[in-house]
mmCIF file of C-alpha atoms and ligand atoms in Angstrom:
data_model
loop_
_atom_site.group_PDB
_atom_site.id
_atom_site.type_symbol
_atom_site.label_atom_id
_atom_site.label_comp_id
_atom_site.label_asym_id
_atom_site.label_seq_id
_atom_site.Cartn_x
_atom_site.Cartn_y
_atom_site.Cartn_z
ATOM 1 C CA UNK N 1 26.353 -13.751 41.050
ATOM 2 C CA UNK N 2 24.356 -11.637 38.987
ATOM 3 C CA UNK N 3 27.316 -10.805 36.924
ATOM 4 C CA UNK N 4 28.201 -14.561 36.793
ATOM 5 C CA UNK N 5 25.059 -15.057 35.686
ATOM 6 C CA UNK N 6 24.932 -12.434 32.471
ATOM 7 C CA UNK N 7 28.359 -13.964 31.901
ATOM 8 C CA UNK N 8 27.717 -17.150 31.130
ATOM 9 C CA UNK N 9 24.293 -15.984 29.303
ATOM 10 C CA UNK N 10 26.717 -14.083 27.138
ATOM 11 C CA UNK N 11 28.935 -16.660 26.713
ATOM 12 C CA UNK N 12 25.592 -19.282 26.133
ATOM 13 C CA UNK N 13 24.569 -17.279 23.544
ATOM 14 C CA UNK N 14 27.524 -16.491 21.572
ATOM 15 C CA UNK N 15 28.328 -20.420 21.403
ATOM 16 C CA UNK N 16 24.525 -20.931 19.777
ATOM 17 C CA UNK N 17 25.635 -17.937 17.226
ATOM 18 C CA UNK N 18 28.831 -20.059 16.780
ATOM 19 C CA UNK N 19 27.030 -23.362 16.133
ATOM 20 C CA UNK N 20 24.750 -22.001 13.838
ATOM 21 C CA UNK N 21 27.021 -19.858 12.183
ATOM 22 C CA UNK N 22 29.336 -23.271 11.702
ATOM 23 C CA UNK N 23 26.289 -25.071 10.767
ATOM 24 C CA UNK N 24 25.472 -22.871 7.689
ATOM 25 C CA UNK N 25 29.124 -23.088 6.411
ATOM 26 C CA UNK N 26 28.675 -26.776 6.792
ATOM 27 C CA UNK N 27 26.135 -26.559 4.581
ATOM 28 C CA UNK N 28 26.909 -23.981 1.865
ATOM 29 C CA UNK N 29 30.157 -26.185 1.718
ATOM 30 C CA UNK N 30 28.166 -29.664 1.345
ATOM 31 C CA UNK N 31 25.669 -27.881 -1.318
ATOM 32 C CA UNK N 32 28.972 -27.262 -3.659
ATOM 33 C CA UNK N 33 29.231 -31.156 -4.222
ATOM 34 C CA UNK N 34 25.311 -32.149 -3.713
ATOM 35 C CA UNK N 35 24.831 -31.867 -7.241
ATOM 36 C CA UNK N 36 28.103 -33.645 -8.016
ATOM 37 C CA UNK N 37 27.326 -36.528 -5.857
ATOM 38 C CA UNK N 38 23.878 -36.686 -7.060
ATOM 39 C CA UNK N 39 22.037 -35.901 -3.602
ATOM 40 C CA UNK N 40 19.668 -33.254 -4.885
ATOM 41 C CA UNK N 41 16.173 -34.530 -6.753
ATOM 42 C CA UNK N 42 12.862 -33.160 -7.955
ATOM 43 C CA UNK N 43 9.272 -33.916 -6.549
ATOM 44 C CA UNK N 44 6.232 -33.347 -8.452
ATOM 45 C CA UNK N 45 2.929 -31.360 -7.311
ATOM 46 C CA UNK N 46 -0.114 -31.726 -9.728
ATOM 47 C CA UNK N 47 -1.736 -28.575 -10.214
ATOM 48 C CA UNK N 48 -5.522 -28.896 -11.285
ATOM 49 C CA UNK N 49 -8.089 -26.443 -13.197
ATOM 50 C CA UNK N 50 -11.268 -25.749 -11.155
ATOM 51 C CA UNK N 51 -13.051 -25.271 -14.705
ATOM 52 C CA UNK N 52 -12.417 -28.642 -16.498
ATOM 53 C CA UNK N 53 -11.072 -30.077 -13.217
ATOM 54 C CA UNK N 54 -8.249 -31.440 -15.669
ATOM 55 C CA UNK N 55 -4.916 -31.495 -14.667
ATOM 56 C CA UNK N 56 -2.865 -28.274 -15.899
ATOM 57 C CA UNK N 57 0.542 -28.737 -14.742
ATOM 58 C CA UNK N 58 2.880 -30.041 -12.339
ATOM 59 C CA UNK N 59 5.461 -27.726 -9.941
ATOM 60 C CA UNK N 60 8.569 -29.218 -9.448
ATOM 61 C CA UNK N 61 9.923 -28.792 -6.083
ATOM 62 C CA UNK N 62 13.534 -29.672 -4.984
ATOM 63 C CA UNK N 63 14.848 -32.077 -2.585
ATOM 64 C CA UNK N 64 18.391 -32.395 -1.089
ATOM 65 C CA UNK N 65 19.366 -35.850 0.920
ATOM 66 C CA UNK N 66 21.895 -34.726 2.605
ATOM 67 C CA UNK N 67 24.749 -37.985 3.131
ATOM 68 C CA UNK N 68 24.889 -37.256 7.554
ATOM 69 C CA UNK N 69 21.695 -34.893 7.932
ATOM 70 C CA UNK N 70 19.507 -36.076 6.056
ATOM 71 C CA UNK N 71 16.366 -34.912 4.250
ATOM 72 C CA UNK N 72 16.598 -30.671 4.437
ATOM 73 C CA UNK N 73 14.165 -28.569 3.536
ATOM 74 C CA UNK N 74 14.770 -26.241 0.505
ATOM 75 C CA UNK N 75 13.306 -23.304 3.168
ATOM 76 C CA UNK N 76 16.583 -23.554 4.824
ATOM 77 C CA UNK N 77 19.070 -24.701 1.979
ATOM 78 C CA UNK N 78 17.455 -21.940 -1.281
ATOM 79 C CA UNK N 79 18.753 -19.005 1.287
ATOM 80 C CA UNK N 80 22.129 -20.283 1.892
ATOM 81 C CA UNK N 81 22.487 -21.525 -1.743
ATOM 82 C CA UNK N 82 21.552 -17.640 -2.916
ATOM 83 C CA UNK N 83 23.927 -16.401 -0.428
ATOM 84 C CA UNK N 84 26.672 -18.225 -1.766
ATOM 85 C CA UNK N 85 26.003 -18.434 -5.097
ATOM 86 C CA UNK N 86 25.559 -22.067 -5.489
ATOM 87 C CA UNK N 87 22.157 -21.387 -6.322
ATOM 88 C CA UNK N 88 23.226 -20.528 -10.083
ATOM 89 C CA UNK N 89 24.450 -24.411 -10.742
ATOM 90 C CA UNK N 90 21.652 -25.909 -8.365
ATOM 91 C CA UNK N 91 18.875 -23.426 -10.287
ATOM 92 C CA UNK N 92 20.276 -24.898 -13.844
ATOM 93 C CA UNK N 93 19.957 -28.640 -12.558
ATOM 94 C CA UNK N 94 16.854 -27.684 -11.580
ATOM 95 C CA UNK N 95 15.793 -26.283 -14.755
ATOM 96 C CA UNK N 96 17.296 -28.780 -17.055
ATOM 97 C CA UNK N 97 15.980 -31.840 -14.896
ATOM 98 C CA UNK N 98 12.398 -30.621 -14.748
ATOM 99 C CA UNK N 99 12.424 -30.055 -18.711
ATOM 100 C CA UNK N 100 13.910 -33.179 -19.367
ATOM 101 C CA UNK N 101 11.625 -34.789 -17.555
ATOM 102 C CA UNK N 102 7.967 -33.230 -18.546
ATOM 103 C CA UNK N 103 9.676 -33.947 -22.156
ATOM 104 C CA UNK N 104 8.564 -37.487 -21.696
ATOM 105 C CA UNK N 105 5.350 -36.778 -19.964
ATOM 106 C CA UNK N 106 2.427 -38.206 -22.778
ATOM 107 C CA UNK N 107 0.222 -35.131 -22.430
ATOM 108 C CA UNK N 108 0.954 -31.581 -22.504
ATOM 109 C CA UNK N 109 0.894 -30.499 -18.656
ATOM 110 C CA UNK N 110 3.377 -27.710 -17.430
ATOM 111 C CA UNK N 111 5.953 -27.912 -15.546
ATOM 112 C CA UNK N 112 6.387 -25.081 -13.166
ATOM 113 C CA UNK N 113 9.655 -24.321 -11.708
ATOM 114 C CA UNK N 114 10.975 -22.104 -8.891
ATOM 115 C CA UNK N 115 13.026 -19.512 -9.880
ATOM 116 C CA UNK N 116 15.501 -17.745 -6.863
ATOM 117 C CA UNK N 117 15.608 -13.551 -7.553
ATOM 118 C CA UNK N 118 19.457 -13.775 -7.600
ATOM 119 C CA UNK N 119 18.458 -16.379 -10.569
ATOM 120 C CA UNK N 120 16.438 -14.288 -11.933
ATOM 121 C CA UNK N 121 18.333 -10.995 -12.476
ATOM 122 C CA UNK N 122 21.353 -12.968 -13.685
ATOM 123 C CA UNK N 123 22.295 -11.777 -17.393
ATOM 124 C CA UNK N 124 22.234 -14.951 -18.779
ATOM 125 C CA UNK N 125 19.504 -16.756 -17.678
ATOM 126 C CA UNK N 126 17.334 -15.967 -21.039
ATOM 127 C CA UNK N 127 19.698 -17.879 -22.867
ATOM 128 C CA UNK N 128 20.138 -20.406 -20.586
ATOM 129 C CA UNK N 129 17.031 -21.453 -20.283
ATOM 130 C CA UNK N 130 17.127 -20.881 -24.469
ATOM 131 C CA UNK N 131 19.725 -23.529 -24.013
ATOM 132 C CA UNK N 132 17.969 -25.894 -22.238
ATOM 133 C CA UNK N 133 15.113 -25.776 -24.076
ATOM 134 C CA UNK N 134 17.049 -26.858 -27.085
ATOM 135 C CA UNK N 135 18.977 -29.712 -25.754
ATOM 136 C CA UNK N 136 15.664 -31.301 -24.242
ATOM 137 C CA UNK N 137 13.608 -30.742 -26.729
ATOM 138 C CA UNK N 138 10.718 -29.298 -24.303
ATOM 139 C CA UNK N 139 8.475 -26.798 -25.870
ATOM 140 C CA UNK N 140 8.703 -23.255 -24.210
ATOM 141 C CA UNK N 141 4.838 -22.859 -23.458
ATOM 142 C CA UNK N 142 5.088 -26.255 -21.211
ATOM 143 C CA UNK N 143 7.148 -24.176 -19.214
ATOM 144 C CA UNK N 144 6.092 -21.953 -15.945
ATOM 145 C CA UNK N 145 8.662 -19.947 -13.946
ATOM 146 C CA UNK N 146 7.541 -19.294 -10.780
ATOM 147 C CA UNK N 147 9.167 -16.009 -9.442
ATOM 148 C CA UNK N 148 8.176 -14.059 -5.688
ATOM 149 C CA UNK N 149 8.195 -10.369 -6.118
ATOM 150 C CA UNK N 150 11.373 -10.099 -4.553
ATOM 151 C CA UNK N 151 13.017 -11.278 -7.928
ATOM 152 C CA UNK N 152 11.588 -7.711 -9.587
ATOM 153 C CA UNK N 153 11.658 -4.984 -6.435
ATOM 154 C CA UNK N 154 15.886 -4.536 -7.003
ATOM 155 C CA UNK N 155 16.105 -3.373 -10.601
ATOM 156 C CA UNK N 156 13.017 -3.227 -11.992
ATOM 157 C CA UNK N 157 13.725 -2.526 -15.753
ATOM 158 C CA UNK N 158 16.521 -5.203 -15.982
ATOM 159 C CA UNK N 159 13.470 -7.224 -14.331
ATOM 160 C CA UNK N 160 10.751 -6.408 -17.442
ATOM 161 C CA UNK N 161 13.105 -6.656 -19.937
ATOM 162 C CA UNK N 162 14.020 -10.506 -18.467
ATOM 163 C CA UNK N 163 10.360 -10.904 -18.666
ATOM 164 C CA UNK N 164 9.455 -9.533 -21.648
ATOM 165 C CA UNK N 165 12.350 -11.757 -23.798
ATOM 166 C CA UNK N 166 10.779 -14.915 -21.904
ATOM 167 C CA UNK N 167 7.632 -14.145 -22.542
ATOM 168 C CA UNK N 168 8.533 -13.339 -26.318
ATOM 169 C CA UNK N 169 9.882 -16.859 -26.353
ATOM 170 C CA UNK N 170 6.402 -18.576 -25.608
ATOM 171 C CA UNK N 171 7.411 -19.431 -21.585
ATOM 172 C CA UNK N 172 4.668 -18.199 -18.865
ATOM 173 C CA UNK N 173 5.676 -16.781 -15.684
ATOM 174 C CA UNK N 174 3.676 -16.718 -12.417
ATOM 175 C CA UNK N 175 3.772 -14.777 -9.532
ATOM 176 C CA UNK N 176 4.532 -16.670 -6.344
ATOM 177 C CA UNK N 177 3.304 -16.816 -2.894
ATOM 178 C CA UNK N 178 0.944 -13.832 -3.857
ATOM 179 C CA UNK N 179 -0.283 -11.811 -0.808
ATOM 180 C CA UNK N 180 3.203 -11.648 1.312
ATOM 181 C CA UNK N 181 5.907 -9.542 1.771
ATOM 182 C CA UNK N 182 6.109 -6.902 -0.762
ATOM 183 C CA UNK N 183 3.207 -7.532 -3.458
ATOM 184 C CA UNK N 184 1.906 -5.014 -4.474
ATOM 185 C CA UNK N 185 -1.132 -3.490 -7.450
ATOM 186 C CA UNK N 186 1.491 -1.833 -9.045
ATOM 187 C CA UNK N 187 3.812 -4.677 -9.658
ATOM 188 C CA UNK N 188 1.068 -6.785 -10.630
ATOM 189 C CA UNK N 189 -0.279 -4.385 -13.149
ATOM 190 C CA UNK N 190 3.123 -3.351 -14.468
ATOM 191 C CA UNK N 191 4.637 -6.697 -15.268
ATOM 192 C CA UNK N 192 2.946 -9.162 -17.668
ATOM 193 C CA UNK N 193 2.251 -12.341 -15.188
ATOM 194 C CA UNK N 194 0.543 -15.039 -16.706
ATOM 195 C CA UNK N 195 -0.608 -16.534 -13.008
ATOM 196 C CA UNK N 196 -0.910 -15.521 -10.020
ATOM 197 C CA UNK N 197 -0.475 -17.738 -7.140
ATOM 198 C CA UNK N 198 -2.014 -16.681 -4.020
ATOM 199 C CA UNK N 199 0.223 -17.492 -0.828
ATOM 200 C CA UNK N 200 -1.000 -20.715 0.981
ATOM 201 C CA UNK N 201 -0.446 -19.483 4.589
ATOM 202 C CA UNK N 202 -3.733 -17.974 3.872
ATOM 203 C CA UNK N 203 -5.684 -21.344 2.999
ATOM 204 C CA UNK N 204 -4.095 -22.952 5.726
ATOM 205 C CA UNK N 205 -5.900 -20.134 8.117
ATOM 206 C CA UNK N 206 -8.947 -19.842 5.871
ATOM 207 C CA UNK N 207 -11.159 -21.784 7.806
ATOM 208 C CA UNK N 208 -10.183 -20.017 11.216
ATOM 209 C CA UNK N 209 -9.704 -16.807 10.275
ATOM 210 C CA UNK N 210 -12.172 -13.898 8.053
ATOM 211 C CA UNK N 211 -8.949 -11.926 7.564
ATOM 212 C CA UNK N 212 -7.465 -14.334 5.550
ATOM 213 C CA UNK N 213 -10.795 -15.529 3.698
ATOM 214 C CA UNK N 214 -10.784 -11.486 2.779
ATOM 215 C CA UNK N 215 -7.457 -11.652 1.111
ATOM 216 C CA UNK N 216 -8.156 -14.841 -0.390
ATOM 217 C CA UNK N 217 -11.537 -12.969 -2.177
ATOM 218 C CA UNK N 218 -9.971 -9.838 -3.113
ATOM 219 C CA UNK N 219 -6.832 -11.515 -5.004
ATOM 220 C CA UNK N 220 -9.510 -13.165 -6.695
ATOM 221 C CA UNK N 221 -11.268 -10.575 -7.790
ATOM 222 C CA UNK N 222 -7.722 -8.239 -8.352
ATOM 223 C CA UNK N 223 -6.918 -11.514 -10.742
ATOM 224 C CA UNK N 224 -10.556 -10.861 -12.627
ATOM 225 C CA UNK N 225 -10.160 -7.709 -13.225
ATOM 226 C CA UNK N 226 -6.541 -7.765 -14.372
ATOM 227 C CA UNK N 227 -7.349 -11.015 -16.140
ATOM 228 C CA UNK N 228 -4.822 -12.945 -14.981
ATOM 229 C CA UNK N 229 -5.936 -16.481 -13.792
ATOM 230 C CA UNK N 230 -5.338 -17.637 -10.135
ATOM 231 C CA UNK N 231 -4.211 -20.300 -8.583
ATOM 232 C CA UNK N 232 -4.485 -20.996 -4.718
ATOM 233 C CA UNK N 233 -1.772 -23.524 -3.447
ATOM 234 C CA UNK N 234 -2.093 -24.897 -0.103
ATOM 235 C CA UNK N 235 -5.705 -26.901 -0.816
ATOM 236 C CA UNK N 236 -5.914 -29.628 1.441
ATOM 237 C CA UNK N 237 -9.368 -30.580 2.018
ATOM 238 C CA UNK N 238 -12.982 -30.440 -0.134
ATOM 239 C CA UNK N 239 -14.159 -27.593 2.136
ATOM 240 C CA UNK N 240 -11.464 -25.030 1.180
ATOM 241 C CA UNK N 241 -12.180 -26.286 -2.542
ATOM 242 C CA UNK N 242 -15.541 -25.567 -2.439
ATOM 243 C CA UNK N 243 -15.373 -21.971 -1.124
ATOM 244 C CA UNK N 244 -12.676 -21.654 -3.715
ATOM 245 C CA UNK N 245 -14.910 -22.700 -6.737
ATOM 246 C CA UNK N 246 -17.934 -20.649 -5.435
ATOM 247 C CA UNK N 247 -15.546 -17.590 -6.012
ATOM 248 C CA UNK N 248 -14.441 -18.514 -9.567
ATOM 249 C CA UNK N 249 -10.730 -19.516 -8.686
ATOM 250 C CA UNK N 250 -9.551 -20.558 -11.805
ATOM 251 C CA UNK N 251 -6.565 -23.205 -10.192
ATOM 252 C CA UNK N 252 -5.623 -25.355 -7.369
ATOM 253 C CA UNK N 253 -2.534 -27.077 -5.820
ATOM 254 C CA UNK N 254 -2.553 -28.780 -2.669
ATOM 255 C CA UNK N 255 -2.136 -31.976 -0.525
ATOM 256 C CA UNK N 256 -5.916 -32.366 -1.327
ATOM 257 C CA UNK N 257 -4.874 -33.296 -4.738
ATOM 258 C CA UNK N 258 -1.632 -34.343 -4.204
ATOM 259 C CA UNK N 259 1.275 -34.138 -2.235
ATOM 260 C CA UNK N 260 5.139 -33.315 -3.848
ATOM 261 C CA UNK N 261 5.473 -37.358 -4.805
ATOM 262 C CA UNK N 262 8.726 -38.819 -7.636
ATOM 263 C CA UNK N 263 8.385 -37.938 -11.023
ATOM 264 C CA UNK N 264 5.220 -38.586 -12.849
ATOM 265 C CA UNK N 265 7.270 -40.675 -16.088
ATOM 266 C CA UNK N 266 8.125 -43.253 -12.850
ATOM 267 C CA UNK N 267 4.866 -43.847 -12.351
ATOM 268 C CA UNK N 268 4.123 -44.788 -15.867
ATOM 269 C CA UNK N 269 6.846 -47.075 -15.536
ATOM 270 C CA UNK N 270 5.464 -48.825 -12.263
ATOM 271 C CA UNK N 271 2.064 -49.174 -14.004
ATOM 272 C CA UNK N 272 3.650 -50.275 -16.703
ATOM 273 C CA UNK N 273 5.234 -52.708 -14.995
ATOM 274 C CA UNK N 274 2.799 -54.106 -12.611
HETATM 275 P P1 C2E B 301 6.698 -22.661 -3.055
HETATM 276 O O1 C2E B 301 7.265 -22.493 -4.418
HETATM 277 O O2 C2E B 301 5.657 -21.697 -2.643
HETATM 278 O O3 C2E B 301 6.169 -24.165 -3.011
HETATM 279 C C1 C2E B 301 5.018 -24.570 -2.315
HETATM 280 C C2 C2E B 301 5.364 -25.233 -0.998
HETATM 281 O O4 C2E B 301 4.164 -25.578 -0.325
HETATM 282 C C3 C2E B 301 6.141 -26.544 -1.158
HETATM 283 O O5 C2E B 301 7.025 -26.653 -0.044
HETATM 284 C C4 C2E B 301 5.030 -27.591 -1.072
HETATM 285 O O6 C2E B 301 5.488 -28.857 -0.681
HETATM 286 C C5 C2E B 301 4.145 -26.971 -0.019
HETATM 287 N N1 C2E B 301 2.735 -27.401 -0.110
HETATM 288 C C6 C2E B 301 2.048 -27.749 -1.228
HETATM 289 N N2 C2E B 301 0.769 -28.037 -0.930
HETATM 290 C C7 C2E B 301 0.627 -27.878 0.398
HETATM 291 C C8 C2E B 301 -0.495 -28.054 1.312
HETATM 292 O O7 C2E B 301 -1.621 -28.395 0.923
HETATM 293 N N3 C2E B 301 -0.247 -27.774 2.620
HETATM 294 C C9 C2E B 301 0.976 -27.359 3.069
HETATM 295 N N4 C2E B 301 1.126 -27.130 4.380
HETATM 296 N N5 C2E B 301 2.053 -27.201 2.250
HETATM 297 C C10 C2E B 301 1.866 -27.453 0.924
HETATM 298 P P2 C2E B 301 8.540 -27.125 -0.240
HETATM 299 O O8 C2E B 301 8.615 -28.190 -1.287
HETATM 300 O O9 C2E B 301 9.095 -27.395 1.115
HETATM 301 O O10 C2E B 301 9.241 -25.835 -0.837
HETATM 302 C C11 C2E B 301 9.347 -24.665 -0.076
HETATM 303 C C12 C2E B 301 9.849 -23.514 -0.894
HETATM 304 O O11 C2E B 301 11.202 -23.753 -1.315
HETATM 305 C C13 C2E B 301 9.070 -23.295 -2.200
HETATM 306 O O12 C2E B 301 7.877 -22.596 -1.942
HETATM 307 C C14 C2E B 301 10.072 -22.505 -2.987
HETATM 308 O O13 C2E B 301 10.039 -21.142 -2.604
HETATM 309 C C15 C2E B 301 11.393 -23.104 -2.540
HETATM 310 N N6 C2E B 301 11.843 -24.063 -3.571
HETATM 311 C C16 C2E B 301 11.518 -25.384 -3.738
HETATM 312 N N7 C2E B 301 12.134 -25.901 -4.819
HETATM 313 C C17 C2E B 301 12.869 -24.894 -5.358
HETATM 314 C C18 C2E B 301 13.737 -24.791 -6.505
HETATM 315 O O14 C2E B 301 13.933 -25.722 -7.299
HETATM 316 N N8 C2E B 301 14.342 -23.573 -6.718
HETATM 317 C C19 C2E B 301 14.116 -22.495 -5.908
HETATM 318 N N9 C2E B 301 14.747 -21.338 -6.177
HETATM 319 N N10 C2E B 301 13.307 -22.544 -4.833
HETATM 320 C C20 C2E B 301 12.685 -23.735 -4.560
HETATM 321 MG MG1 MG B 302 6.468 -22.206 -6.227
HETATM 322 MG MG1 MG B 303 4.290 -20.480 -3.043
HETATM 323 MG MG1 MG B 304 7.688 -19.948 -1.370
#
């Protein structure tokens, strides 16, 4: 019985493996032709400056519709996409889509977009993005790359010299989700980061927890000292923006302000047209 019983445990368990291994070939395969059949889009998240309380920027954050599964979150497509190496094509759309559109934006915001580390290290993205720039017409200082540390811990000259030629070029590159995994004072003080965006898992616990309020201070006063700005994502009400401005945070992004909503040029339009 008991032997029946580890049996079919075994046997349980390797049929979840197989389901989920099937489901992520499933969807590496359906990624190949999402951008092809024109399921993948980009949402828009203001980003706002605690000292003018203008808004700075925008981060563009991708979408996929899948045809049978619907809406899936880029948490669980970005890993399979970098695994595969559809992320090159699908980070290229991105890019190209989110310049093309803050090109028709009337003021001067930024548009911040995700970069994958596989992305990153690849030997042509510099002139890539060079490449994009030019057929959109998009000025490089409207554009932010947003890269996690994981994008620089693998080869880490290849990794400055990326920077440096971006940089060079007028673009801006923040540091994402600040605070988790592998950050570190050294990587922060070695590469030339124009932002630094401090992880929101730790606004979300902010109000329950003094650890995270901790971290939340000391990259703010890490950011001071290095003078690099800082911007806390994962605002969402007037309390957490409040503690935030008491400690000089110089940005915010959050559902307080606004959540990941369609392009700001189709708003225009429906004003327009109303
Ligand atoms: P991220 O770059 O750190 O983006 C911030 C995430 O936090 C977004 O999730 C956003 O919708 C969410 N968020 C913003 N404000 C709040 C808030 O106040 N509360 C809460 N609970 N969440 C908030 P999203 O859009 O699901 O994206 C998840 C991650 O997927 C992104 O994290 C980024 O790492 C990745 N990603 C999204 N778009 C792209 C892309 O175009 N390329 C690449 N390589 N990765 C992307
Ligand atoms: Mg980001
Ligand atoms: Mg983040
Ligand atoms: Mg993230």
């Amino acid at each position: 019985r008991a032997k029946a019983q580890r049996g079919e445990h075994i046997c349980y368990y390797e049929e979840g493996m197989d389901e989920t291994a099937r489901r992520r070939r499933q969807i590496a395969n359906d990624l190949r032709h999402a951008i092809a059949n024109g399921e993948l889009h980009l949402l828009y998240q203001p980003q706002r400056s605690l000292r003018t309380g203008a808004l700075s920027g925008y981060e563009a954050l991708l979408r996929w519709q899948h045809p049978r599964h619907g809406f899936i979150p880029p948490d669980v497509f970005i890993p399979i996409a970098e695994e595969t190496g559809s992320i090159f094509e699908i980070g290229e759309w991105v890019l190209r889509d989110a310049c093309r559109e803050a090109k028709q934006w009337p003021g001067e915001e930024k548009v911040a977009v995700n970069l994958s580390a596989v992305q990153f290290i690849k030997p042509d993205l510099v002139s890539t993005i060079r490449q994009i720039l030019a057929d959109t017409g998009l000025s490089p200082t409207r554009l932010e790359l947003e890269i996690t540390e994981t994008a620089i811990i693998g080869d880490k000259l290849r990794a400055l010299h990326c920077l440096r030629q971006l940089k060079a070029m007028g673009i801006s590159v923040a540091i994402d989700d600040f605070g988790t995994g592998y950050s570190s004072l050294d990587t922060l003080h070695s590469f030339p980061f124009d932002k630094i965006k401090i992880d929101k898992s730790f606004l979300l616990r902010s109000e329950n927890s003094a650890q995270a309020r901790a971290i939340i201070s000391a990259v703010l006063a890490l950011g001071k000292s290095l003078q690099i700005p800082v911007l806390a994502e994962g605002v969402e009400n007037e309390a957490q923006l409040l503690v935030l401005e008491s400690e000089g945070c110089d940005e915010a992004q959050g559902y307080y302000f606004g959540r990941p909503d369609t392009p700001p040029s189709h708003h225009r339009k429906a004003v327009a047209n109303s």
